[in-house]
Coordinates of C-alpha atoms in Angstrom, one line a residue:
M1 CA 0.0 0.0 0.0
K2 CA 2.9 2.4 0.6
K3 CA 3.4 2.5 -3.2
I4 CA -0.1 4.0 -3.6
L5 CA 0.6 6.8 -1.2
L6 CA 3.9 7.8 -2.8
T7 CA 2.5 7.7 -6.3
L8 CA -0.3 10.0 -5.2
I9 CA 1.8 12.5 -3.4
I10 CA 4.2 12.8 -6.4
S11 CA 1.3 13.3 -8.8
L12 CA -0.1 16.2 -6.8
F13 CA 3.0 18.3 -7.2
C14 CA 2.5 18.2 -11.0
F15 CA -0.6 20.3 -10.8
N16 CA -1.1 24.1 -10.7
L17 CA -0.7 26.2 -7.6
Y18 CA -3.4 26.3 -5.0
S19 CA -4.7 29.3 -3.1
Q20 CA -2.4 29.9 -0.2
S21 CA -4.7 28.5 2.5
A22 CA -5.4 25.3 0.5
N23 CA -1.7 25.0 -0.3
E24 CA -0.9 25.3 3.4
L25 CA -3.3 22.5 4.3
F26 CA -2.1 20.3 1.5
N27 CA 1.6 20.8 2.5
Q28 CA 0.7 19.9 6.1
S29 CA -1.0 16.7 5.1
I30 CA 2.1 15.7 3.1
K31 CA 4.3 16.6 6.0
Y32 CA 2.4 14.3 8.3
A33 CA 2.2 11.6 5.7
N34 CA 5.9 11.6 5.2
A35 CA 6.3 11.4 9.0
N36 CA 4.0 8.3 8.9
D37 CA 1.4 10.2 11.0
L38 CA -1.5 9.2 8.7
K39 CA -4.2 10.0 11.2
K40 CA -3.2 13.7 11.1
A41 CA -2.7 13.6 7.3
E42 CA -6.2 12.2 7.0
K43 CA -7.7 14.7 9.4
I44 CA -6.1 17.7 7.6
T45 CA -7.1 16.3 4.2
K46 CA -10.7 16.1 5.4
E47 CA -10.5 19.7 6.5
L48 CA -9.1 20.7 3.1
I49 CA -12.0 19.0 1.4
K50 CA -14.5 20.6 3.7
N51 CA -13.1 24.1 3.2
Y52 CA -12.4 23.9 -0.5
P53 CA -15.2 21.8 -2.0
N54 CA -15.1 23.7 -5.3
D55 CA -11.4 23.7 -5.8
E56 CA -10.5 22.5 -9.3
D57 CA -8.2 19.9 -7.7
I58 CA -10.8 18.5 -5.3
H59 CA -10.6 15.1 -6.9
L60 CA -6.9 14.9 -6.0
Y61 CA -7.7 15.7 -2.4
W62 CA -10.3 12.8 -2.3
N63 CA -7.8 10.5 -3.9
N64 CA -5.1 11.4 -1.3
L65 CA -7.6 10.9 1.4
G66 CA -8.3 7.4 0.1
A67 CA -4.5 6.7 0.1
F68 CA -4.1 7.8 3.7
Q69 CA -7.1 5.7 4.7
S70 CA -5.9 2.7 2.8
N71 CA -2.4 2.8 4.3
Q72 CA -4.1 2.7 7.7
G73 CA -6.1 -0.4 6.7
N74 CA -9.4 1.4 6.5
N75 CA -10.2 0.0 3.1
K76 CA -14.0 0.4 3.2
E77 CA -13.5 4.2 3.8
A78 CA -10.8 4.3 1.2
L79 CA -13.2 2.8 -1.4
K80 CA -15.6 5.7 -0.8
S81 CA -12.9 8.3 -1.2
F82 CA -11.5 6.8 -4.4
S83 CA -15.0 6.5 -5.8
K84 CA -15.7 10.1 -5.0
S85 CA -12.4 11.2 -6.6
F86 CA -13.3 9.3 -9.8
E87 CA -16.9 10.6 -9.7
L88 CA -15.5 14.2 -9.7
N89 CA -13.1 13.5 -12.5
D90 CA -13.8 10.3 -14.6
K91 CA -10.5 10.8 -16.5
Y92 CA -8.4 10.5 -13.4
G93 CA -7.2 6.9 -13.7
V94 CA -5.0 7.0 -10.5
A95 CA -8.1 7.0 -8.3
L96 CA -9.6 4.1 -10.4
L97 CA -6.4 2.1 -10.1
N98 CA -6.3 2.7 -6.4
R99 CA -9.9 1.6 -6.1
A100 CA -9.1 -1.6 -8.1
K101 CA -6.2 -2.4 -5.7
T102 CA -8.5 -1.8 -2.7
Y103 CA -11.2 -4.1 -4.1
R104 CA -8.4 -6.7 -4.7
D105 CA -7.2 -6.4 -1.1
L106 CA -10.8 -6.8 0.1
E107 CA -11.0 -9.9 -2.2
Q108 CA -13.9 -8.3 -4.1
F109 CA -12.3 -9.6 -7.3
D110 CA -15.2 -9.0 -9.7
N111 CA -15.2 -5.3 -8.9
A112 CA -11.4 -5.2 -9.0
I113 CA -11.4 -6.8 -12.5
I114 CA -13.9 -4.3 -13.8
D115 CA -11.9 -1.4 -12.5
Y116 CA -8.6 -2.7 -13.8
K117 CA -10.1 -3.1 -17.3
N118 CA -11.4 0.5 -17.1
V119 CA -8.0 1.8 -16.1
I120 CA -6.6 0.1 -19.2
K121 CA -9.3 1.8 -21.3
L122 CA -8.0 5.2 -20.0
D123 CA -4.3 4.2 -20.1
T124 CA -3.7 1.4 -22.6
N125 CA -0.2 0.6 -21.3
N126 CA -0.7 1.0 -17.6
E127 CA 1.8 -1.6 -16.4
E128 CA 0.4 -1.9 -12.9
A129 CA -3.2 -2.5 -14.1
L130 CA -2.1 -5.0 -16.8
F131 CA 0.0 -7.0 -14.3
D132 CA -2.6 -7.0 -11.5
L133 CA -5.4 -7.9 -13.9
A134 CA -3.4 -10.8 -15.4
M135 CA -2.6 -12.1 -11.9
L136 CA -6.3 -12.0 -10.9
L137 CA -7.4 -13.7 -14.1
S138 CA -4.8 -16.4 -13.6
K139 CA -5.9 -16.9 -10.0
R140 CA -9.4 -17.5 -11.4
E141 CA -7.9 -20.0 -13.9
D142 CA -8.9 -17.8 -16.8
Y143 CA -5.5 -18.5 -18.3
A144 CA -6.3 -17.5 -21.9
N145 CA -7.3 -13.9 -20.9
A146 CA -4.4 -13.7 -18.4
Q147 CA -2.1 -14.5 -21.3
V148 CA -3.5 -11.7 -23.4
Y149 CA -2.7 -9.1 -20.7
Y150 CA 0.7 -10.5 -19.9
E151 CA 1.6 -10.4 -23.6
K152 CA 0.3 -6.8 -23.9
L153 CA 2.4 -5.8 -20.8
I154 CA 5.5 -7.4 -22.1
A155 CA 5.1 -5.9 -25.6
S156 CA 4.8 -2.4 -24.1
N157 CA 8.1 -2.7 -22.3
P158 CA 9.9 -6.0 -23.1
E159 CA 13.2 -5.2 -21.4
E160 CA 11.6 -4.5 -18.0
N161 CA 8.7 -6.9 -17.5
Y162 CA 10.5 -10.1 -16.6
P163 CA 8.1 -10.9 -13.7
A164 CA 5.3 -10.9 -16.3
A165 CA 7.4 -13.0 -18.7
I166 CA 7.9 -15.6 -16.0
N167 CA 4.2 -15.6 -15.2
L168 CA 3.4 -15.9 -18.9
V169 CA 5.4 -19.1 -19.0
I170 CA 3.4 -20.5 -16.1
V171 CA 0.1 -19.5 -17.8
K172 CA 1.2 -21.2 -21.1
K173 CA 2.1 -24.3 -19.1
R174 CA -1.3 -24.4 -17.4
Q175 CA -3.0 -24.2 -20.8
G176 CA -1.0 -27.2 -22.0
D177 CA 1.3 -25.2 -24.3
L178 CA 4.5 -26.9 -22.9
D179 CA 6.5 -26.3 -26.1
G180 CA 5.7 -22.6 -25.9
A181 CA 6.4 -22.4 -22.2
L182 CA 9.7 -24.2 -22.6
S183 CA 10.8 -22.0 -25.5
D184 CA 10.0 -18.8 -23.5
M185 CA 11.8 -20.2 -20.4
N186 CA 14.9 -21.1 -22.4
K187 CA 15.1 -17.5 -23.7
L188 CA 14.8 -16.1 -20.1
I189 CA 17.5 -18.5 -18.9
E190 CA 19.8 -17.2 -21.7
K191 CA 19.4 -13.7 -20.3
I192 CA 20.3 -14.6 -16.6
P193 CA 23.9 -13.4 -16.9
S194 CA 22.9 -10.0 -18.2
N195 CA 19.7 -9.3 -16.3
E196 CA 19.7 -8.4 -12.6
F197 CA 16.1 -9.6 -11.9
L198 CA 16.6 -12.9 -13.6
Y199 CA 20.0 -13.4 -11.9
E200 CA 18.5 -12.8 -8.5
N201 CA 15.6 -15.1 -9.2
R202 CA 17.5 -17.8 -11.0
A203 CA 16.5 -20.5 -8.4
N204 CA 12.9 -19.8 -9.3
V205 CA 13.6 -19.7 -13.0
Y206 CA 15.4 -23.1 -12.9
N207 CA 12.6 -24.6 -10.8
N208 CA 10.0 -23.4 -13.4
R209 CA 11.9 -25.0 -16.3
A210 CA 12.3 -28.2 -14.3
D211 CA 8.6 -28.3 -13.8
I212 CA 7.9 -27.8 -17.5
L213 CA 10.4 -30.5 -18.4
M214 CA 8.8 -32.8 -15.8
N215 CA 5.4 -32.3 -17.4
M216 CA 7.0 -33.2 -20.7
K217 CA 8.3 -36.4 -19.1
R218 CA 11.9 -35.3 -19.8
Y219 CA 12.9 -36.3 -16.3
D220 CA 16.7 -36.4 -16.7
E221 CA 16.7 -32.8 -17.9
A222 CA 14.3 -31.8 -15.2
F223 CA 16.7 -33.3 -12.6
V224 CA 19.5 -31.2 -13.9
D225 CA 17.5 -28.0 -13.5
I226 CA 16.1 -28.8 -10.1
E227 CA 19.6 -29.5 -8.8
K228 CA 20.7 -26.1 -10.0
S229 CA 17.7 -24.5 -8.3
L230 CA 18.4 -26.3 -4.9
A231 CA 22.1 -25.6 -5.2
L232 CA 21.3 -21.9 -5.2
E233 CA 18.6 -22.1 -2.5
P234 CA 18.7 -25.4 -0.5
D235 CA 15.6 -24.4 1.6
Y236 CA 13.5 -23.4 -1.4
V237 CA 10.3 -25.4 -0.5
T238 CA 8.7 -25.2 -4.0
A239 CA 11.9 -26.7 -5.6
I240 CA 12.0 -29.4 -2.9
I241 CA 8.4 -30.3 -3.8
T242 CA 9.3 -30.2 -7.5
K243 CA 12.2 -32.7 -6.9
G244 CA 9.8 -34.9 -5.0
E245 CA 7.3 -34.7 -7.9
I246 CA 10.0 -35.7 -10.5
Y247 CA 10.7 -38.9 -8.5
Y248 CA 7.0 -39.4 -8.0
F249 CA 6.0 -39.3 -11.6
Q250 CA 8.7 -41.8 -12.4
G251 CA 7.2 -44.2 -9.8
D252 CA 10.0 -43.8 -7.3
Y253 CA 7.7 -43.2 -4.3
G254 CA 10.5 -43.8 -1.8
N255 CA 12.7 -40.9 -2.9
A256 CA 9.6 -38.8 -3.6
C257 CA 8.3 -39.2 -0.1
I258 CA 11.7 -38.2 1.3
F259 CA 11.4 -34.8 -0.4
F260 CA 7.7 -34.3 0.3
K261 CA 8.4 -34.9 4.0
I262 CA 11.3 -32.5 3.9
A263 CA 9.1 -29.9 2.3
Q264 CA 6.4 -30.5 4.9
S265 CA 9.0 -30.0 7.7
K266 CA 9.9 -26.6 6.1
G267 CA 6.4 -25.3 6.2
A268 CA 4.7 -26.7 3.1
P269 CA 1.0 -27.2 3.9
R270 CA -0.1 -30.8 4.2
E271 CA -3.1 -30.3 1.9
K272 CA -0.7 -29.3 -0.9
L273 CA 1.0 -32.6 -0.6
E274 CA -1.9 -34.8 0.4
K275 CA -2.3 -36.5 -3.0
Y276 CA 1.3 -37.6 -2.8
L277 CA 1.6 -38.4 0.9
K278 CA -1.0 -41.2 0.6
N279 CA 1.6 -43.2 -1.2
C280 CA 4.2 -42.7 1.6
K281 CA 4.5 -45.3 4.4

């Protein structure tokens, strides 16, 4: 949520000068927000809205109010403030994006999806909206539409959206496009030496390729990648489970159960492993 607040504060400085009194109130709210005294920032912003209801930037005040409320965990109040901001200026996508995030945090996913789509109508290449929308659609197993938004995001900025590129691989895999997923992952792995994000997340990347290879029944190659992943992060629970799965799908339940039990001892929920553990003695 902190990212919302900072985005809003920066955007406010881009607009024209306020009358002196409004400007003083606004500056006080920012001062308290920067000092992490969000209660005072909220109180002063409410005073600003009350005293200057016809100010041309009133929608910005409401938007900031929503940010202060959201950062305090008052999401229901924040929803009202973001809605008021967008009602006052239906071209102001920042408020709509923040409302979408708030709906997402409240797990009101239908409303969040609607708002994210409307943000994209206002700002075609809004990276935050595209990524969050694709994530929500993927969570709902709407992989085909998630792929559309991931691909749009990557096309808009191919050198920066590697988290989206990794998620796109997973979406392709879940749709059964194993060849496409493997091809994409191979390209990402080639870029590991030259890309900081991929280098820092290479244990995850190797685990993902191991999972794809496992699903293609290319078990020897999958073992090579999963060993690379675990050499980098020995306590990486997802990779430990993947290693167990590789053994499992080869019918080696003894070794599979060793790794499933290790994963469980490191915090993997039993329900995630239940279908495997029934074959363990």
